[in-house]
Amino acid sequence: MAIKISALLATGLIIVSLVSVASATAGTATYYDVYVPSACYGYQDQGTMIAAAGDSIWANGAACGKMYSIKCTGATNQGVPQPCKGGSVTVKIVDRCPSPGCQATIDLSKQAFSQIADLNAGKIKIDYNRV
């Protein structure tokens, strides 16, 4: 009886772990191409797989240096009805994309955006996870 309970508990923990890994947050992404200075690192080069966090992620700078996996899930306009290329990209938060000017949850570098979507789309729907 104790073995069955242990096996059941272990199975439950595995399922909970998989669900938490698989769940993502929906949002939108845009892109930019001037990477320095940044709110997190000033003029220090952080490469090109980077992003600026919108207010919902920024948390008074706590987002600096955090890594996010981003996946394109669809179009936000009629200009490019199928912008997604498939796959995902992992980016490091190096900057802030402040409202009201920011039009996205995450503002990706041009290189990161182009990995997952057609640049002509300009803005896409995404799922994102902190990694």
mmCIF file of C-alpha atoms in Angstrom:
data_model
loop_
_atom_site.group_PDB
_atom_site.id
_atom_site.type_symbol
_atom_site.label_atom_id
_atom_site.label_comp_id
_atom_site.label_asym_id
_atom_site.label_seq_id
_atom_site.Cartn_x
_atom_site.Cartn_y
_atom_site.Cartn_z
ATOM 1 C CA MET A 1 0.000 0.000 0.000
ATOM 2 C CA ALA A 2 2.828 2.441 0.880
ATOM 3 C CA ILE A 3 4.535 1.677 -2.446
ATOM 4 C CA LYS A 4 1.349 2.499 -4.396
ATOM 5 C CA ILE A 5 0.959 5.816 -2.538
ATOM 6 C CA SER A 6 4.621 6.709 -3.182
ATOM 7 C CA ALA A 7 4.276 5.867 -6.885
ATOM 8 C CA LEU A 8 1.072 7.887 -7.122
ATOM 9 C CA LEU A 9 2.678 10.851 -5.367
ATOM 10 C CA ALA A 10 5.738 10.694 -7.632
ATOM 11 C CA THR A 11 3.523 10.549 -10.727
ATOM 12 C CA GLY A 12 1.538 13.547 -9.492
ATOM 13 C CA LEU A 13 4.714 15.568 -8.916
ATOM 14 C CA ILE A 14 5.951 14.766 -12.414
ATOM 15 C CA ILE A 15 2.651 15.884 -13.950
ATOM 16 C CA VAL A 16 2.658 19.136 -11.957
ATOM 17 C CA SER A 17 6.255 19.802 -13.059
ATOM 18 C CA LEU A 18 5.400 19.231 -16.707
ATOM 19 C CA VAL A 19 2.354 21.471 -16.547
ATOM 20 C CA SER A 20 4.329 24.342 -14.984
ATOM 21 C CA VAL A 21 7.074 24.014 -17.615
ATOM 22 C CA ALA A 22 4.585 23.810 -20.463
ATOM 23 C CA SER A 23 2.463 26.762 -19.375
ATOM 24 C CA ALA A 24 3.342 30.060 -20.960
ATOM 25 C CA THR A 25 2.112 33.615 -20.707
ATOM 26 C CA ALA A 26 0.493 35.214 -23.727
ATOM 27 C CA GLY A 27 1.611 38.627 -24.888
ATOM 28 C CA THR A 28 2.853 40.607 -27.857
ATOM 29 C CA ALA A 29 6.268 41.384 -29.295
ATOM 30 C CA THR A 30 7.684 44.138 -31.444
ATOM 31 C CA TYR A 31 11.308 44.775 -32.395
ATOM 32 C CA TYR A 32 13.943 47.501 -32.248
ATOM 33 C CA ASP A 33 17.459 47.923 -33.610
ATOM 34 C CA VAL A 34 19.305 50.469 -31.431
ATOM 35 C CA TYR A 35 20.728 48.417 -28.566
ATOM 36 C CA VAL A 36 22.838 50.878 -26.553
ATOM 37 C CA PRO A 37 22.548 52.541 -24.211
ATOM 38 C CA SER A 38 20.255 50.225 -22.297
ATOM 39 C CA ALA A 39 18.515 50.772 -18.964
ATOM 40 C CA CYS A 40 20.247 47.727 -17.466
ATOM 41 C CA TYR A 41 23.788 47.837 -18.868
ATOM 42 C CA GLY A 42 24.397 51.355 -20.207
ATOM 43 C CA TYR A 43 26.841 51.164 -23.134
ATOM 44 C CA GLN A 44 28.035 47.615 -22.334
ATOM 45 C CA ASP A 45 27.409 45.328 -25.334
ATOM 46 C CA GLN A 46 25.093 42.419 -24.494
ATOM 47 C CA GLY A 47 24.992 40.845 -27.960
ATOM 48 C CA THR A 48 21.951 40.681 -30.205
ATOM 49 C CA MET A 49 19.696 38.045 -28.608
ATOM 50 C CA ILE A 50 18.287 40.672 -26.264
ATOM 51 C CA ALA A 51 15.004 42.401 -25.455
ATOM 52 C CA ALA A 52 13.410 45.303 -23.655
ATOM 53 C CA ALA A 53 10.763 44.476 -21.063
ATOM 54 C CA GLY A 54 7.363 46.127 -21.109
ATOM 55 C CA ASP A 55 5.926 47.408 -17.844
ATOM 56 C CA SER A 56 4.251 44.064 -17.016
ATOM 57 C CA ILE A 57 7.686 42.390 -16.829
ATOM 58 C CA TRP A 58 10.012 45.281 -15.927
ATOM 59 C CA ALA A 59 9.317 45.326 -12.145
ATOM 60 C CA ASN A 60 11.441 48.418 -11.405
ATOM 61 C CA GLY A 61 14.485 46.858 -13.066
ATOM 62 C CA ALA A 62 14.218 43.409 -11.469
ATOM 63 C CA ALA A 63 13.853 41.989 -15.014
ATOM 64 C CA CYS A 64 17.421 43.023 -15.927
ATOM 65 C CA GLY A 65 19.473 39.988 -16.911
ATOM 66 C CA LYS A 66 16.520 37.578 -16.816
ATOM 67 C CA MET A 67 16.198 35.161 -19.721
ATOM 68 C CA TYR A 68 12.947 34.526 -21.585
ATOM 69 C CA SER A 69 11.965 31.967 -24.184
ATOM 70 C CA ILE A 70 9.683 33.532 -26.798
ATOM 71 C CA LYS A 71 7.499 31.749 -29.350
ATOM 72 C CA CYS A 72 5.457 33.452 -32.080
ATOM 73 C CA THR A 73 1.816 32.343 -31.972
ATOM 74 C CA GLY A 74 0.175 34.546 -34.601
ATOM 75 C CA ALA A 75 -0.485 37.833 -36.292
ATOM 76 C CA THR A 76 -1.768 41.017 -34.670
ATOM 77 C CA ASN A 77 -2.762 42.655 -37.960
ATOM 78 C CA GLN A 78 -3.876 41.868 -41.508
ATOM 79 C CA GLY A 79 -0.591 42.944 -43.125
ATOM 80 C CA VAL A 80 1.166 39.607 -42.608
ATOM 81 C CA PRO A 81 -1.535 37.016 -41.805
ATOM 82 C CA GLN A 82 0.963 34.215 -41.059
ATOM 83 C CA PRO A 83 4.114 35.837 -39.644
ATOM 84 C CA CYS A 84 5.442 32.956 -37.534
ATOM 85 C CA LYS A 85 8.472 30.953 -38.651
ATOM 86 C CA GLY A 86 8.159 28.271 -35.962
ATOM 87 C CA GLY A 87 10.494 27.484 -33.117
ATOM 88 C CA SER A 88 11.440 29.829 -30.313
ATOM 89 C CA VAL A 89 14.192 32.217 -29.342
ATOM 90 C CA THR A 90 15.773 32.864 -25.947
ATOM 91 C CA VAL A 91 16.595 36.465 -25.092
ATOM 92 C CA LYS A 92 18.127 38.387 -22.213
ATOM 93 C CA ILE A 93 16.313 41.437 -20.832
ATOM 94 C CA VAL A 94 18.684 44.398 -21.123
ATOM 95 C CA ASP A 95 16.349 47.363 -21.362
ATOM 96 C CA ARG A 96 12.941 48.784 -20.560
ATOM 97 C CA CYS A 97 10.171 49.398 -23.078
ATOM 98 C CA PRO A 98 8.162 52.013 -21.147
ATOM 99 C CA SER A 99 4.524 52.882 -21.653
ATOM 100 C CA PRO A 100 2.762 54.696 -23.136
ATOM 101 C CA GLY A 101 5.105 54.433 -26.139
ATOM 102 C CA CYS A 102 5.762 50.734 -25.772
ATOM 103 C CA GLN A 103 3.348 48.718 -27.868
ATOM 104 C CA ALA A 104 4.387 45.249 -26.647
ATOM 105 C CA THR A 105 4.941 42.982 -23.693
ATOM 106 C CA ILE A 106 8.481 42.371 -24.951
ATOM 107 C CA ASP A 107 10.392 44.469 -27.481
ATOM 108 C CA LEU A 108 12.825 42.048 -29.133
ATOM 109 C CA SER A 109 16.053 42.890 -30.901
ATOM 110 C CA LYS A 110 15.627 42.833 -34.672
ATOM 111 C CA GLN A 111 17.764 39.668 -34.834
ATOM 112 C CA ALA A 112 15.704 37.848 -32.188
ATOM 113 C CA PHE A 113 12.394 38.853 -33.790
ATOM 114 C CA SER A 114 13.591 37.654 -37.210
ATOM 115 C CA GLN A 115 14.371 34.218 -35.744
ATOM 116 C CA ILE A 116 10.705 33.580 -34.983
ATOM 117 C CA ALA A 117 8.742 35.880 -37.305
ATOM 118 C CA ASP A 118 8.659 37.871 -40.526
ATOM 119 C CA LEU A 119 10.024 41.372 -39.826
ATOM 120 C CA ASN A 120 7.305 42.836 -42.057
ATOM 121 C CA ALA A 121 4.742 41.887 -39.402
ATOM 122 C CA GLY A 122 6.170 44.483 -36.999
ATOM 123 C CA LYS A 123 4.115 43.162 -34.084
ATOM 124 C CA ILE A 124 3.159 39.568 -33.280
ATOM 125 C CA LYS A 125 1.330 37.525 -30.691
ATOM 126 C CA ILE A 126 3.662 35.473 -28.503
ATOM 127 C CA ASP A 127 3.854 32.987 -25.677
ATOM 128 C CA TYR A 128 6.759 33.566 -23.303
ATOM 129 C CA ASN A 129 8.351 31.821 -20.338
ATOM 130 C CA ARG A 130 11.144 32.859 -18.026
ATOM 131 C CA VAL A 131 13.988 30.353 -18.294
#
